[in-house]
Coordinates of C-alpha atoms in Angstrom, one line a residue:
M1 CA 188.6 146.8 -52.9
P2 CA 186.5 146.5 -56.0
V3 CA 185.4 143.4 -57.5
P4 CA 187.0 142.8 -61.1
A5 CA 184.7 142.5 -63.9
Q6 CA 182.9 139.2 -64.2
G7 CA 184.1 137.9 -67.7
R8 CA 182.7 134.5 -68.5
T9 CA 185.0 133.7 -71.3
S10 CA 188.6 134.4 -72.6
P11 CA 190.0 134.1 -76.1
T12 CA 191.1 130.4 -75.4
W13 CA 188.8 129.0 -72.8
T14 CA 185.3 129.2 -71.1
V15 CA 184.6 129.0 -67.3
E16 CA 181.7 126.9 -66.3
P17 CA 180.1 125.9 -63.0
L18 CA 180.8 121.9 -62.4
Q19 CA 178.4 119.8 -64.3
G20 CA 178.2 115.8 -64.6
W21 CA 179.5 115.6 -68.1
H22 CA 182.8 117.5 -66.9
L23 CA 183.8 114.7 -64.7
P24 CA 185.1 112.5 -67.6
L25 CA 187.1 115.4 -68.9
L26 CA 188.8 115.8 -65.5
D27 CA 191.3 113.0 -65.7
D28 CA 194.5 114.9 -65.8
P29 CA 196.9 113.8 -63.0
S30 CA 196.6 117.4 -61.3
F31 CA 192.6 116.6 -60.9
L32 CA 192.5 113.0 -60.0
P33 CA 193.0 113.5 -56.2
L34 CA 190.0 115.8 -56.0
Q35 CA 187.4 113.3 -57.7
P36 CA 185.8 112.5 -54.4
L37 CA 185.4 116.1 -53.7
L38 CA 184.2 116.8 -57.0
Q39 CA 181.6 114.1 -56.9
R40 CA 180.3 115.0 -53.5
S41 CA 180.1 118.8 -54.6
L42 CA 178.1 117.7 -57.8
L43 CA 175.6 115.6 -56.0
L44 CA 174.9 118.1 -53.2
A45 CA 174.9 121.1 -55.3
L46 CA 171.1 121.3 -55.7
P47 CA 170.3 120.8 -51.9
E48 CA 172.8 123.1 -51.0
Q49 CA 171.1 126.0 -53.2
L50 CA 167.6 124.9 -51.6
L51 CA 168.6 124.8 -48.1
T52 CA 170.7 128.1 -48.4
A53 CA 167.6 129.8 -49.6
L54 CA 165.5 128.5 -46.6
T55 CA 167.8 129.1 -43.9
S56 CA 171.2 130.0 -42.6
R57 CA 173.1 126.6 -42.2
R58 CA 176.4 125.1 -42.4
P59 CA 177.7 124.5 -46.2
L60 CA 177.1 120.9 -47.6
S61 CA 179.2 121.4 -50.6
A62 CA 181.8 123.6 -52.3
Q63 CA 181.6 125.7 -55.4
V64 CA 183.4 124.3 -58.4
L65 CA 184.3 126.2 -61.5
V66 CA 186.0 124.4 -64.5
A67 CA 187.9 126.1 -67.3
L68 CA 187.3 124.4 -70.5
Q69 CA 189.0 124.7 -74.0
R70 CA 187.6 123.5 -77.2
Q71 CA 189.2 121.1 -79.5
G72 CA 187.8 120.7 -82.8
L73 CA 183.9 120.7 -83.4
T74 CA 183.0 118.4 -80.4
R75 CA 185.7 117.5 -78.2
Q76 CA 186.7 119.8 -75.2
Q77 CA 189.6 119.8 -72.7
A78 CA 189.8 120.6 -69.0
L79 CA 192.6 123.2 -68.5
G80 CA 191.8 124.0 -64.7
L81 CA 189.3 124.2 -61.7
I82 CA 189.0 126.1 -58.6
V83 CA 187.2 124.9 -55.4
C84 CA 185.7 127.3 -53.2
R85 CA 183.6 127.1 -49.8
R86 CA 182.1 129.5 -47.5
L87 CA 183.8 129.6 -44.0
N88 CA 180.6 130.9 -42.2
R89 CA 176.9 130.5 -42.2
S90 CA 176.4 134.2 -43.2
G91 CA 178.4 133.6 -46.3
T92 CA 180.6 136.8 -45.6
C93 CA 183.9 134.9 -45.7
W94 CA 184.9 132.3 -48.5
Q95 CA 188.1 130.3 -49.0
V96 CA 189.8 129.1 -51.9
Q97 CA 190.3 125.4 -51.1
H98 CA 192.0 124.3 -54.5
L99 CA 193.1 125.9 -57.6
R100 CA 194.5 123.2 -60.1
L101 CA 195.8 123.5 -63.6
A102 CA 196.2 120.7 -66.1
L103 CA 199.7 119.7 -67.0
A104 CA 198.6 120.6 -70.7
A105 CA 197.7 124.3 -69.6
T106 CA 200.2 126.7 -71.3
E107 CA 198.8 130.2 -69.9
G108 CA 199.0 129.2 -66.2
A109 CA 199.1 132.6 -64.6
T110 CA 196.5 133.9 -66.9
L111 CA 194.2 130.9 -66.5
A112 CA 194.5 130.8 -62.6
G113 CA 194.0 134.7 -62.4
D114 CA 190.8 134.1 -64.5
L115 CA 189.6 131.5 -62.3
L116 CA 190.2 133.6 -59.3
R117 CA 188.3 136.5 -60.7
Q118 CA 185.3 134.5 -61.7
A119 CA 185.1 132.6 -58.4
I120 CA 185.1 135.8 -56.5
G121 CA 182.4 137.6 -58.9
R122 CA 180.1 134.8 -59.0
V123 CA 179.6 134.8 -55.0
K124 CA 177.0 137.4 -53.8
G125 CA 177.4 138.6 -50.4
A126 CA 181.0 137.6 -49.6
A127 CA 182.9 140.4 -48.0
S128 CA 186.3 138.7 -47.5
W129 CA 188.4 135.9 -49.3
I130 CA 190.9 133.6 -47.7
A131 CA 193.7 131.5 -49.6
T132 CA 196.7 129.6 -48.5
A133 CA 199.9 128.9 -50.7
S134 CA 203.3 127.4 -50.0
S135 CA 206.0 130.0 -49.3
L136 CA 208.0 128.3 -52.1
D137 CA 205.1 128.6 -54.6
T138 CA 206.2 131.9 -56.0
S139 CA 203.8 131.8 -59.1
R140 CA 200.6 131.1 -56.7
L141 CA 201.7 133.8 -54.4
A142 CA 202.1 136.3 -57.4
T143 CA 198.8 135.3 -58.8
L144 CA 197.0 135.9 -55.4
R145 CA 198.7 139.3 -55.2
E146 CA 197.5 140.2 -58.6
Q147 CA 194.0 139.5 -57.4
G148 CA 194.1 141.8 -54.3
F149 CA 195.2 139.0 -51.7
Q150 CA 197.6 140.3 -49.2
P151 CA 199.7 138.1 -46.6
Q152 CA 198.5 138.0 -43.3
R153 CA 200.6 135.4 -41.5
T154 CA 203.2 132.7 -42.4
D155 CA 202.9 129.3 -40.5
R156 CA 205.2 126.4 -40.5
L157 CA 203.3 123.1 -40.7
W158 CA 204.2 120.1 -38.2
R159 CA 202.9 116.6 -38.3
W160 CA 202.9 114.7 -34.9
Q161 CA 202.1 111.0 -34.6
L162 CA 200.5 109.8 -31.4
P163 CA 202.9 107.6 -29.7
A164 CA 201.8 103.9 -30.0
A165 CA 202.8 103.2 -26.3
G166 CA 202.8 105.3 -23.2
A167 CA 200.0 106.9 -21.1
A168 CA 198.8 110.5 -22.0
P169 CA 200.0 113.3 -19.6
V170 CA 197.5 114.1 -16.9
P171 CA 196.0 117.6 -17.2
P172 CA 196.6 120.2 -14.2
A173 CA 194.6 119.4 -11.2
D174 CA 193.3 123.0 -11.0
L175 CA 191.8 122.9 -14.4
Q176 CA 188.5 121.1 -15.8
L177 CA 188.9 118.8 -19.0
R178 CA 185.7 119.4 -21.0
P179 CA 184.8 118.2 -24.5
L180 CA 183.6 120.6 -27.3
N181 CA 179.9 120.6 -27.5
R182 CA 177.1 123.2 -27.9
R183 CA 177.2 124.0 -24.3
T184 CA 181.0 124.4 -24.2
A185 CA 181.5 126.0 -27.5
P186 CA 181.1 129.7 -26.4
L187 CA 184.2 129.1 -24.1
L188 CA 186.3 127.9 -26.8
W189 CA 185.1 130.7 -29.2
H190 CA 186.1 133.3 -26.6
L191 CA 189.5 131.6 -26.3
E192 CA 190.1 131.7 -30.2
Q193 CA 189.1 135.3 -30.5
A194 CA 191.6 136.1 -27.7
T195 CA 194.4 134.5 -29.6
C196 CA 193.4 135.5 -33.2
P197 CA 194.9 139.0 -34.6
A198 CA 192.2 141.5 -34.8
H199 CA 192.4 142.2 -38.4
L200 CA 192.2 138.5 -39.2
R201 CA 189.3 137.9 -36.7
Q202 CA 187.3 140.7 -38.6
L203 CA 187.9 139.1 -42.0
Q204 CA 186.9 135.8 -40.8
D205 CA 183.7 137.0 -39.2
R206 CA 183.2 133.6 -37.4
R207 CA 180.5 133.0 -34.8
I208 CA 179.9 130.2 -32.4
E209 CA 177.8 128.1 -34.7
D210 CA 180.6 128.5 -37.3
L211 CA 183.0 127.2 -35.0
L212 CA 181.0 124.1 -34.2
D213 CA 180.3 123.5 -38.0
Q214 CA 184.0 123.5 -38.9
S215 CA 185.0 121.1 -36.2
R216 CA 182.1 118.9 -36.4
G217 CA 181.8 118.6 -32.7
Q218 CA 185.5 117.3 -32.5
G219 CA 187.5 119.2 -29.6
W220 CA 188.6 119.5 -26.1
M221 CA 189.4 122.2 -23.8
L222 CA 191.1 123.1 -20.4
V223 CA 188.7 125.3 -18.4
D224 CA 189.7 127.7 -15.3
G225 CA 186.5 126.6 -13.3
V226 CA 186.7 129.8 -10.9
R227 CA 186.6 132.2 -13.9
N228 CA 184.7 129.6 -16.0
E229 CA 187.1 130.6 -18.9
A230 CA 188.6 128.1 -21.3
V231 CA 192.6 128.7 -21.2
A232 CA 193.7 126.1 -23.8
G233 CA 191.9 124.0 -26.5
V234 CA 192.2 122.1 -29.4
R235 CA 189.6 121.2 -32.2
L236 CA 189.4 119.8 -35.7
L237 CA 189.9 121.7 -38.6
D238 CA 189.7 119.4 -41.7
E239 CA 191.0 116.4 -43.2
H240 CA 194.6 116.9 -44.3
P241 CA 195.6 115.9 -48.0
G242 CA 198.5 114.3 -46.8
G243 CA 196.6 111.9 -44.4
G244 CA 195.6 112.5 -40.9
Q245 CA 193.7 115.7 -39.5
A246 CA 194.6 119.2 -39.4
V247 CA 193.7 120.7 -36.0
E248 CA 193.8 124.1 -34.2
L249 CA 195.8 124.3 -30.9
S250 CA 194.9 127.6 -28.9
I251 CA 196.6 128.7 -25.6
H252 CA 195.5 131.9 -23.9
P253 CA 198.1 134.6 -24.1
G254 CA 198.1 134.7 -20.1
W255 CA 198.5 131.0 -19.7
G256 CA 201.8 130.3 -21.9
H257 CA 203.0 128.0 -19.1
L258 CA 200.4 125.5 -20.5
L259 CA 202.5 124.8 -23.5
G260 CA 203.8 121.5 -22.2
P261 CA 202.3 118.5 -20.5
A262 CA 198.9 120.2 -20.6
A263 CA 199.0 121.0 -24.3
E264 CA 200.2 117.5 -25.1
S265 CA 197.3 116.0 -23.2
L266 CA 194.9 117.7 -25.4
L267 CA 196.5 116.4 -28.5
H268 CA 196.4 112.8 -27.0
R269 CA 192.6 113.4 -26.5
I270 CA 191.9 114.5 -30.2
G271 CA 194.5 112.3 -31.9
R272 CA 193.1 108.9 -30.8
G273 CA 191.5 108.2 -34.2
G274 CA 194.9 107.8 -35.6
G275 CA 196.6 109.1 -38.9
G276 CA 198.6 111.9 -37.3
L277 CA 197.9 115.5 -36.3
W278 CA 198.8 118.5 -38.5
L279 CA 199.5 121.6 -36.5
R280 CA 200.4 125.2 -37.6
C281 CA 203.0 127.4 -35.8
E282 CA 203.4 130.9 -36.7
V283 CA 207.1 131.6 -38.1
G284 CA 208.8 133.4 -35.1
D285 CA 207.0 131.6 -32.3
G286 CA 210.2 130.1 -31.0
D287 CA 208.5 128.7 -27.7
R288 CA 206.0 126.6 -29.7
E289 CA 208.5 125.5 -32.2
L290 CA 210.9 124.0 -29.5
W291 CA 207.9 122.5 -27.8
L292 CA 206.9 120.7 -31.0
Q293 CA 210.5 119.6 -31.7
A294 CA 210.6 118.1 -28.1
L295 CA 207.2 116.3 -28.8
G296 CA 209.0 114.6 -31.9
A297 CA 206.9 116.4 -34.6
E298 CA 208.3 116.8 -38.0
A299 CA 208.3 120.1 -39.9
H300 CA 206.7 120.1 -43.4
G301 CA 207.3 123.5 -45.0
E302 CA 205.8 127.0 -44.6
E303 CA 202.3 128.1 -45.7
V304 CA 201.4 131.8 -46.2
L305 CA 197.9 132.7 -45.2
M306 CA 196.8 135.6 -47.5
A307 CA 193.3 137.4 -47.6
R308 CA 191.5 140.0 -49.5
S309 CA 188.2 142.2 -48.6
V310 CA 185.5 143.0 -51.2
W311 CA 183.4 145.8 -51.8
R312 CA 180.8 146.1 -54.4
R313 CA 179.6 149.4 -56.0
Q314 CA 176.0 150.4 -55.0
E315 CA 173.6 151.2 -57.9
G316 CA 172.7 155.0 -57.7
Q317 CA 169.2 155.9 -56.6
P318 CA 167.0 157.7 -59.1
A319 CA 167.8 161.3 -59.7
K320 CA 164.5 162.8 -58.4
R321 CA 164.7 160.7 -55.1
A322 CA 168.2 161.6 -54.4
A323 CA 167.6 165.3 -55.2
R324 CA 164.8 165.3 -52.4
R325 CA 167.1 163.6 -50.0
I326 CA 169.6 166.3 -50.6
E327 CA 167.0 169.0 -50.3
A328 CA 165.9 167.6 -46.9
V329 CA 169.3 167.5 -45.7
L330 CA 169.9 171.2 -46.7
E331 CA 166.8 172.4 -45.2
Q332 CA 167.7 171.0 -41.7
L333 CA 171.0 173.0 -42.0
Q334 CA 169.6 176.2 -42.9
P335 CA 169.1 178.8 -40.0
R336 CA 165.7 179.3 -38.8
R337 CA 164.3 182.7 -38.2
R338 CA 162.9 183.5 -34.8
P339 CA 159.1 183.9 -35.0
M340 CA 157.5 187.5 -34.4
P341 CA 156.3 188.0 -30.7
T342 CA 152.5 188.1 -30.3
P343 CA 151.1 190.9 -28.4
T344 CA 149.9 190.1 -25.0
G345 CA 148.4 193.2 -23.6
P346 CA 144.8 194.4 -23.7
L347 CA 143.5 195.3 -27.1
G348 CA 142.5 198.9 -25.8
S349 CA 146.3 199.7 -25.4
L350 CA 147.0 199.3 -29.0
P351 CA 146.5 202.5 -31.1
S352 CA 143.3 202.6 -33.3
E353 CA 145.0 204.5 -35.9
P354 CA 148.4 203.9 -37.5
L355 CA 151.2 206.3 -36.4
V356 CA 152.2 208.9 -38.7
L357 CA 155.6 210.5 -38.3
R358 CA 155.5 214.3 -38.9

């Protein structure tokens, strides 16, 4: 899918990377919850650029763009912002983490689309983008579709609070409980590859080191010791804006019977920090929804995962070099004539004079 033109301005606003003098302007109620994230991104922006240029490593900060509108000769007003982050070390997959508009923004759909276009256009090397939106947020879903995003799956969000009393279920005796670390990360990575749809797996382009970066080493798994294969696992995804932690629970397709006390034992392990756990369950997965209800988890709406691919037009080669390559290809396709045979008999057998037909 082609990348839209990278316009930097519109008739009424200008889009700029986050700078220090922008922070006092971001006083709208829509932006206040993001202040800690914005300050962190601003402080780590330069180290992020230097480290990324030197080596492939996990991202330190997000990319933030701010839409500004001039009021009078000196004053400017912040109309919106977009926060994006790369999801892997290679930088081929990026996520739209936040897209917020000020309450005073009048051209909401146009402004949101412009922020998305410019965020995608400013990132070099990205092959895919991922974004989420509430299934009830029709304007956000429409904006994402206009920018080429297509729905991949719809999940229902569940919040589960670790019981204050009661012992955690005991894992099955025939499975080994192992923590997530560099030695066991390949097992959990293979498990998530087996449970993730192929098209989404290709878009995410995630490696073992990316799984460790995202989870910050917090996770547990149940391993079949005979095959040395992880059959169930849970790991940290991120801090949830509603409080608590968002986690990913994966169960191998051939081990569906573990959706019970075994899976609950993993949640107990990772939920000891308190604050509650947020889990995603694909709409239509009735078995998992019934299990979450039995645990006492509360449903909190539906979320649509959307994604788009990016391709960039390659610059054409100079005419002469392109012509030479075409000639070389055509030369190989041309039929070759068989060489004339060379006489092998004695020279005396050849006529000394040319033959003349009478």
